[in-house]
mmCIF file of C-alpha atoms and ligand atoms in Angstrom:
data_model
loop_
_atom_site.group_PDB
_atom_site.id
_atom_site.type_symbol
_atom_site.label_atom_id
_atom_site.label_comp_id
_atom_site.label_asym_id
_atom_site.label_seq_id
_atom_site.Cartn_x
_atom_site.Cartn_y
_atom_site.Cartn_z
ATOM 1 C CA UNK A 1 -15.014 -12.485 -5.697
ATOM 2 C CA UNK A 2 -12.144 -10.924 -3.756
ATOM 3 C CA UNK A 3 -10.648 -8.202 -4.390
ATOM 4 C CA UNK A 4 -6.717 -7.529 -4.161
ATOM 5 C CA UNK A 5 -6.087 -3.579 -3.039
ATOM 6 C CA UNK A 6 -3.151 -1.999 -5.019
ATOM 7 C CA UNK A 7 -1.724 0.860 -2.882
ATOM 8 C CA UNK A 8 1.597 3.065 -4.061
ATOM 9 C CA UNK A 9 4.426 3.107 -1.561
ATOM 10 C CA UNK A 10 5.838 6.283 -1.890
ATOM 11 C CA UNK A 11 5.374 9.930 -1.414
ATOM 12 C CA UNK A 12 6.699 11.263 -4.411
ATOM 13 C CA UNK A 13 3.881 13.216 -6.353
ATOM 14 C CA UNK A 14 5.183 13.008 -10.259
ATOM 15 C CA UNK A 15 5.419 9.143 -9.173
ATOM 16 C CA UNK A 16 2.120 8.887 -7.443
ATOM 17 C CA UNK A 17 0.395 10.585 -10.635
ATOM 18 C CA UNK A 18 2.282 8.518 -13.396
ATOM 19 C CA UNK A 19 1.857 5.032 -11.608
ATOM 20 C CA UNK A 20 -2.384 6.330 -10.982
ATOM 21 C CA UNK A 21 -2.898 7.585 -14.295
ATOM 22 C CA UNK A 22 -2.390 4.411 -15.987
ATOM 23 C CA UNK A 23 -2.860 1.750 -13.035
ATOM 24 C CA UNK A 24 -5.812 1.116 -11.052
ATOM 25 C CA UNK A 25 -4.759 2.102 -7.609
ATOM 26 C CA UNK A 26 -6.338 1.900 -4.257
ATOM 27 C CA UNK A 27 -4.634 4.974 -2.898
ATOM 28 C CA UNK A 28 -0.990 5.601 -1.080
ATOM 29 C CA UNK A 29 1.003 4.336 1.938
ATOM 30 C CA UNK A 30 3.882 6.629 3.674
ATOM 31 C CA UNK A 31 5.568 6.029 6.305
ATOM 32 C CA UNK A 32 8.270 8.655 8.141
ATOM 33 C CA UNK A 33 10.987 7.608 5.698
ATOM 34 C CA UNK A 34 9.118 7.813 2.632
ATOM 35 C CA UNK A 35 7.751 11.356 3.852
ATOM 36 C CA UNK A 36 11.849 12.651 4.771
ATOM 37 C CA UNK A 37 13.364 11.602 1.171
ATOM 38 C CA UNK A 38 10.557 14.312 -0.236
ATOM 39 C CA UNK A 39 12.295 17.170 1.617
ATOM 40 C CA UNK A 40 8.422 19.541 1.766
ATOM 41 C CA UNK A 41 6.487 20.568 4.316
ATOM 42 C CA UNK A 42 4.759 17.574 5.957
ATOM 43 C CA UNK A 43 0.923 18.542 5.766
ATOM 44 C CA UNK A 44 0.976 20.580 2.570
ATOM 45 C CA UNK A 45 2.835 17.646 0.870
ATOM 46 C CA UNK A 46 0.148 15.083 2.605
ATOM 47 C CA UNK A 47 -2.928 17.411 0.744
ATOM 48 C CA UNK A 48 -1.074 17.764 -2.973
ATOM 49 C CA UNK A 49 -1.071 13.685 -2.245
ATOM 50 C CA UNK A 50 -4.549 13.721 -1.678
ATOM 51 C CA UNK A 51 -5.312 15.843 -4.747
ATOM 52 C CA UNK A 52 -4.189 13.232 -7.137
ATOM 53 C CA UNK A 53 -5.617 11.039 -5.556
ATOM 54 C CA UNK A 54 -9.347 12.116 -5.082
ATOM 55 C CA UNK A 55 -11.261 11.693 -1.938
ATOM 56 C CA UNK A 56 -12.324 8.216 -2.805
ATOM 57 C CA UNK A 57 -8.978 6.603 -2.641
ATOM 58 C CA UNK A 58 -7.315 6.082 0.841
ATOM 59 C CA UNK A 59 -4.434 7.917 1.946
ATOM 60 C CA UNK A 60 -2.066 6.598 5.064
ATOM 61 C CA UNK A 61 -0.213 8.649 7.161
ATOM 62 C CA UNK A 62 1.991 7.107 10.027
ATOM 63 C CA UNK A 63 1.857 8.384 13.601
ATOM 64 C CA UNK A 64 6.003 9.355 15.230
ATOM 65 C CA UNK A 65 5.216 9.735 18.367
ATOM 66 C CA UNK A 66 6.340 7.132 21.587
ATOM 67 C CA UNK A 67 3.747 7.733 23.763
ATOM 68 C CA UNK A 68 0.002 6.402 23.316
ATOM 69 C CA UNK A 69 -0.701 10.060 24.543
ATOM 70 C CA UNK A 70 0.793 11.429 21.935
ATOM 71 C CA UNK A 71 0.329 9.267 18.784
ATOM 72 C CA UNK A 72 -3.771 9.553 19.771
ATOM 73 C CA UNK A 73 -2.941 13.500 19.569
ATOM 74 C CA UNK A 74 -1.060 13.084 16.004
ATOM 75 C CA UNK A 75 -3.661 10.967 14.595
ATOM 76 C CA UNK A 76 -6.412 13.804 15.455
ATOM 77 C CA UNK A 77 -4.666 16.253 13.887
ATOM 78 C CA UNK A 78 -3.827 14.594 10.781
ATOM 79 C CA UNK A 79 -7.604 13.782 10.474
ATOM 80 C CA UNK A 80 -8.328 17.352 11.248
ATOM 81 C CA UNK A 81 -6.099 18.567 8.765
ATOM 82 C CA UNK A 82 -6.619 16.428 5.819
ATOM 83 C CA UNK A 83 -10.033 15.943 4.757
ATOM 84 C CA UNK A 84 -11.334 12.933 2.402
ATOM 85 C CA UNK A 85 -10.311 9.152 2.826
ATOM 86 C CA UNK A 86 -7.439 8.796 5.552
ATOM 87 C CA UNK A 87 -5.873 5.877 8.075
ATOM 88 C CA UNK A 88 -3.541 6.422 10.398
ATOM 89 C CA UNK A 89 -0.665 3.857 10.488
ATOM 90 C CA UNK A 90 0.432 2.939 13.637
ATOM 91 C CA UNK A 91 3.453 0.833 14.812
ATOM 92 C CA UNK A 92 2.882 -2.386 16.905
ATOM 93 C CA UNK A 93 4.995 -1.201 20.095
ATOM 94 C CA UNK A 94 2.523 -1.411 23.535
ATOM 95 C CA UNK A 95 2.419 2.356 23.179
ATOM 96 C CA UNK A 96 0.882 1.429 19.337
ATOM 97 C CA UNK A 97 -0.872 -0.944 20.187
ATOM 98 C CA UNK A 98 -2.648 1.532 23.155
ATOM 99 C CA UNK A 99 -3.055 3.710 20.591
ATOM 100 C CA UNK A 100 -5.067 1.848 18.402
ATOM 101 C CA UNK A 101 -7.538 0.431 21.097
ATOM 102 C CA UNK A 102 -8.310 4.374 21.853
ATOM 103 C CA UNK A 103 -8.575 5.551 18.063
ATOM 104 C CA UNK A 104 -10.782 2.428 17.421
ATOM 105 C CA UNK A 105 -12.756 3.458 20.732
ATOM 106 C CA UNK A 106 -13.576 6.586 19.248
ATOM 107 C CA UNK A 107 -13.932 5.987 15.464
ATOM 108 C CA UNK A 108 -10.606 6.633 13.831
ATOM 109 C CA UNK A 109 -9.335 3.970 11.718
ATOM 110 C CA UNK A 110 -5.937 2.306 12.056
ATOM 111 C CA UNK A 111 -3.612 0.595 10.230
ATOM 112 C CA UNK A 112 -0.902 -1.584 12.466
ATOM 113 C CA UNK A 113 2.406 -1.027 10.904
ATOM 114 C CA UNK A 114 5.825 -2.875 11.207
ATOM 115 C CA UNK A 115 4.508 -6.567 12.051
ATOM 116 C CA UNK A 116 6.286 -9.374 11.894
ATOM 117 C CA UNK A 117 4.707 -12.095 13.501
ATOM 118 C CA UNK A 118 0.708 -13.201 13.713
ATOM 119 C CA UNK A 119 0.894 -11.937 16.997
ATOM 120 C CA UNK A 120 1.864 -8.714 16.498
ATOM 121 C CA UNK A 121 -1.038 -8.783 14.080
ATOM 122 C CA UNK A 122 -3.771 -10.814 16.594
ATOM 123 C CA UNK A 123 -2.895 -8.051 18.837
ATOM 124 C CA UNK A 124 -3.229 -5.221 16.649
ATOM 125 C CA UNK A 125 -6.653 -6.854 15.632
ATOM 126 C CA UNK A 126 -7.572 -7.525 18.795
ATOM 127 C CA UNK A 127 -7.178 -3.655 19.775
ATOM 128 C CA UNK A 128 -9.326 -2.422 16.939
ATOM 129 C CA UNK A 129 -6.833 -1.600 13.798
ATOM 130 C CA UNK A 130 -8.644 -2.044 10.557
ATOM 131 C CA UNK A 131 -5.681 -3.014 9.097
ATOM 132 C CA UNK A 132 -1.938 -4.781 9.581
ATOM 133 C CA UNK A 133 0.604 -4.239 7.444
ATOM 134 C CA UNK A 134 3.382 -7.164 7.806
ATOM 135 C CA UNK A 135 6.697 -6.363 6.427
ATOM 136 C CA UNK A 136 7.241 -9.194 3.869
ATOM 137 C CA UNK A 137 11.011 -8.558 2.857
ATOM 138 C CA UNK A 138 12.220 -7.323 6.038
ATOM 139 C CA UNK A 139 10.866 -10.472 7.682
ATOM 140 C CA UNK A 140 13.189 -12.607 4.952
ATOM 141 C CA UNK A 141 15.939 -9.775 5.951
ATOM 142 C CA UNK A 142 16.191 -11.702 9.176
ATOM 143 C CA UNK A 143 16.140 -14.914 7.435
ATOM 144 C CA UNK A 144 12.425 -15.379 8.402
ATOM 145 C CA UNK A 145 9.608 -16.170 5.448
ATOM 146 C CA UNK A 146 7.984 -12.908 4.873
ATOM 147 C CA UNK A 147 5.102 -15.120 2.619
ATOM 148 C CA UNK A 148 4.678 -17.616 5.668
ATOM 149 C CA UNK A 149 3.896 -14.927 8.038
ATOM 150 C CA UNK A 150 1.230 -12.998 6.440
ATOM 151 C CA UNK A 151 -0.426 -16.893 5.068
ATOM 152 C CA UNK A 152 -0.479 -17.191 8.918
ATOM 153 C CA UNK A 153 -1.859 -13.737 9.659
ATOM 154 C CA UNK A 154 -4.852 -14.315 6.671
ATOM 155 C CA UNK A 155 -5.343 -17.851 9.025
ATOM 156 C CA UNK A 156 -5.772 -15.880 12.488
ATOM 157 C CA UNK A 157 -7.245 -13.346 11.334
ATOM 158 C CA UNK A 158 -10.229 -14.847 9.295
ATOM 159 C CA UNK A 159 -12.489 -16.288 11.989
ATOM 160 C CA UNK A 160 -12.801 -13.621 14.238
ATOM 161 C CA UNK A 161 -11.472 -10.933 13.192
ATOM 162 C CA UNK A 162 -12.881 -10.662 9.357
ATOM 163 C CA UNK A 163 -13.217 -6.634 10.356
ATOM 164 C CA UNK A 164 -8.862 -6.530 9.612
ATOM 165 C CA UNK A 165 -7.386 -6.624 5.944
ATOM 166 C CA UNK A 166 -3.583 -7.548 5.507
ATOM 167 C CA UNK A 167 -1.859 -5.016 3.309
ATOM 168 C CA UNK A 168 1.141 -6.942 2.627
ATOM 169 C CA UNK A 169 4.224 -4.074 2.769
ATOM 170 C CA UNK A 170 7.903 -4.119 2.339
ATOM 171 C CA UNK A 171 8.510 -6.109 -1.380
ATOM 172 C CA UNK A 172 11.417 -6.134 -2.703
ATOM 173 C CA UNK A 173 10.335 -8.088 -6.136
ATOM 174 C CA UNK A 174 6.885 -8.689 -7.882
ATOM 175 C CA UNK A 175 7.677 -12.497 -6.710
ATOM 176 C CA UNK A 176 6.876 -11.767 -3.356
ATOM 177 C CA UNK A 177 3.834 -9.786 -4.385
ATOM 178 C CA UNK A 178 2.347 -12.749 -6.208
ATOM 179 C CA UNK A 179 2.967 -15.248 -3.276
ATOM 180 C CA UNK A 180 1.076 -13.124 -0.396
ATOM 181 C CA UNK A 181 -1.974 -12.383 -3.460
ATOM 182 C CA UNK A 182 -2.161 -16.088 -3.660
ATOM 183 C CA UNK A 183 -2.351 -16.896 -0.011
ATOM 184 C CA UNK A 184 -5.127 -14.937 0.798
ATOM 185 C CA UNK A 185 -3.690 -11.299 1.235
ATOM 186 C CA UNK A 186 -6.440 -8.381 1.180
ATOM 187 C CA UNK A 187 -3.951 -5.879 -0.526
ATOM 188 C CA UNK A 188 -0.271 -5.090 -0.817
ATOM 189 C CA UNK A 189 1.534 -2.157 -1.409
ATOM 190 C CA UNK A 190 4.358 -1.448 -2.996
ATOM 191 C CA UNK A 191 7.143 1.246 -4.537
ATOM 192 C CA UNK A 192 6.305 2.913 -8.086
ATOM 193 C CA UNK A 193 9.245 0.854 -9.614
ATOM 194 C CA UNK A 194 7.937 -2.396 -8.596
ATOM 195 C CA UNK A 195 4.560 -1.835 -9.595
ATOM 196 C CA UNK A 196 6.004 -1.165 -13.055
ATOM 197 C CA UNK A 197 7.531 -4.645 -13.089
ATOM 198 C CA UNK A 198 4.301 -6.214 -13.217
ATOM 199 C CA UNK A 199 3.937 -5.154 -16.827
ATOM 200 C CA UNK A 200 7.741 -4.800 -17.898
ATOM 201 C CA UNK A 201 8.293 -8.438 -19.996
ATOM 202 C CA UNK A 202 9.651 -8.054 -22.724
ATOM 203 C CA UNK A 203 8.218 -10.775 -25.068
ATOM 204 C CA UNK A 204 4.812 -8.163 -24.660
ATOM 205 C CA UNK A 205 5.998 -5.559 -26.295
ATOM 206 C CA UNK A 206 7.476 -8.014 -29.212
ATOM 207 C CA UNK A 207 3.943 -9.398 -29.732
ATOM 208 C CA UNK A 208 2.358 -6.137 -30.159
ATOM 209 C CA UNK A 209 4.987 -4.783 -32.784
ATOM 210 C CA UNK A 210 4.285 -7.814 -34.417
ATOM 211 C CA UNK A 211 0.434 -7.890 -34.838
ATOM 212 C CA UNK A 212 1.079 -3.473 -35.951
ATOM 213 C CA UNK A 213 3.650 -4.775 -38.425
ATOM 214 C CA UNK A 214 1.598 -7.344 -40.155
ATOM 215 C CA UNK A 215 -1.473 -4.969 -39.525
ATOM 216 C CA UNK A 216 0.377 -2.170 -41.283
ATOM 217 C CA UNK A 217 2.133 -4.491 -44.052
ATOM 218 C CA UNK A 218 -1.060 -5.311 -45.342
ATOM 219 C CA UNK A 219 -3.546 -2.265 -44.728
ATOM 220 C CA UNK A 220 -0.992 0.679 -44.704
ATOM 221 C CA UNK A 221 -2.285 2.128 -41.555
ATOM 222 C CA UNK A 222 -1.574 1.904 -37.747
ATOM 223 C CA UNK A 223 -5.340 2.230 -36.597
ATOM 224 C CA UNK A 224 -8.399 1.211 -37.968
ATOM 225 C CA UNK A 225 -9.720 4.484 -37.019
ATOM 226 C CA UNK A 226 -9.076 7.049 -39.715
HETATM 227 C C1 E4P B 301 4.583 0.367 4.124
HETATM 228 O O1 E4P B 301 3.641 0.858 4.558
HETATM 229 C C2 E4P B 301 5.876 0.134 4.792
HETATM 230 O O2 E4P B 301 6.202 1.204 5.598
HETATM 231 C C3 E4P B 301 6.867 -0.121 3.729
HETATM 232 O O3 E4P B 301 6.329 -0.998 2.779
HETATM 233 C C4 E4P B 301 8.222 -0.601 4.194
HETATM 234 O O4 E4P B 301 8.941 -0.981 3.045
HETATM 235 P P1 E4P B 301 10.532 -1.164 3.004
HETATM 236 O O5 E4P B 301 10.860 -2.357 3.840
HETATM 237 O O6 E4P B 301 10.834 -1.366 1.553
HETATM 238 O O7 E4P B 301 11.101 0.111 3.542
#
């Protein structure tokens, strides 16, 4: 059977620990903008994430720098620093892409960040990244189709290059969530507030007041358990 990864997108830590205390979550995406709206210390904030999280659960961090050079430099010394499960996300520039062929040379596993084409992503494969992350609602943004894209990345990607998971990012709705599950994505990840959506119909809650008020009408008790 395959298994869909759930991953939060965000690096807020009272959010993080609400949406894992009642979900089962993979782990936690950032990316530079998610890490800025936090306002804390970079590294300390990366290891309270990692705290909630447990060292089973996968933690990704994104590389800023331009240069291959560089970015090989940040992702050693984010894997220096943080112990436990960690993946260094990567964009797909030629520097990135660089990048990744050296980490995966030497053992540290990538994720390929901001794709949006199969290309981006047979490159990013290609080079070594465990992982590409295509950015579903930014492709539609630019009046692309976000669910197209990664169906065509799962299609590359599953002869040769079984070694890469799509982690579907960038959702704007729970729609978009369920289209890329049902073409074959390997995860997705997505905001707090859109996770909650999955379980926020209405008619649910009706139906369960319903069976406690009938329950309760006839036994005079809201458990079974006394
Ligand atoms: C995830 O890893 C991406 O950085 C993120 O999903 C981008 O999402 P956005 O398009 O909502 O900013």
């Amino acid at each position: 059977m395959r298994e869909i990864k759930l991953f939060i997108d965000s690096a807020n830590i009272k959010k993080i620990r609400q949406i894992s205390e009642y979900y089962p979550i993979d782990g936690v995406t950032t990316n530079p903008s998610i890490i800025v709206k936090e306002e804390r210390p970079f590294i300390p904030l990366l290891k309270e994430i990692q705290c909630v999280l447990g060292d089973e659960k996968i933690l990704f961090v994104q590389t800023i720098a331009q240069k291959a050079e560089k970015i090989v430099k940040e992702a050693i010394y984010i894997r220096d620093f943080l112990s436990g499960n960690v993946v260094i996300k990567i964009p797909v520039t030629k520097e990135g892409i660089k990048a990744i062929r050296k980490l995966s040379l030497i053992g540290v596993q990538t994720l390929a960040t901001t794709v949006y084409t199969p290309l981006n992503a047979y490159l990013a494969a290609k080079a070594g990244a465990s992982y590409v992350a295509p950015y579903v609602n930014r492709i539609d943004n630019l009046t692309g189709n976000g669910v197209q894209v990664v169906k065509n990345i799962v299609e590359v990607l599953s002869k040769e290059y079984t070694n890469c998971k799509v982690l579907a990012a960038s959702f704007k709705n729970t729609q978009q969530i369920l289209d890329v599950s049902l073409i074959g994505s390997h995860g997705v990840t997505a905001s707090p507030d859109i996770i909650d959506e999955f379980l926020n119909i209405p008619t649910i809650e009706a139906n369960v007041n319903q069976f406690r008020k009938e329950w309760f009408d006839l036994y005079g008790s809201e458990t079974f358990i006394e």
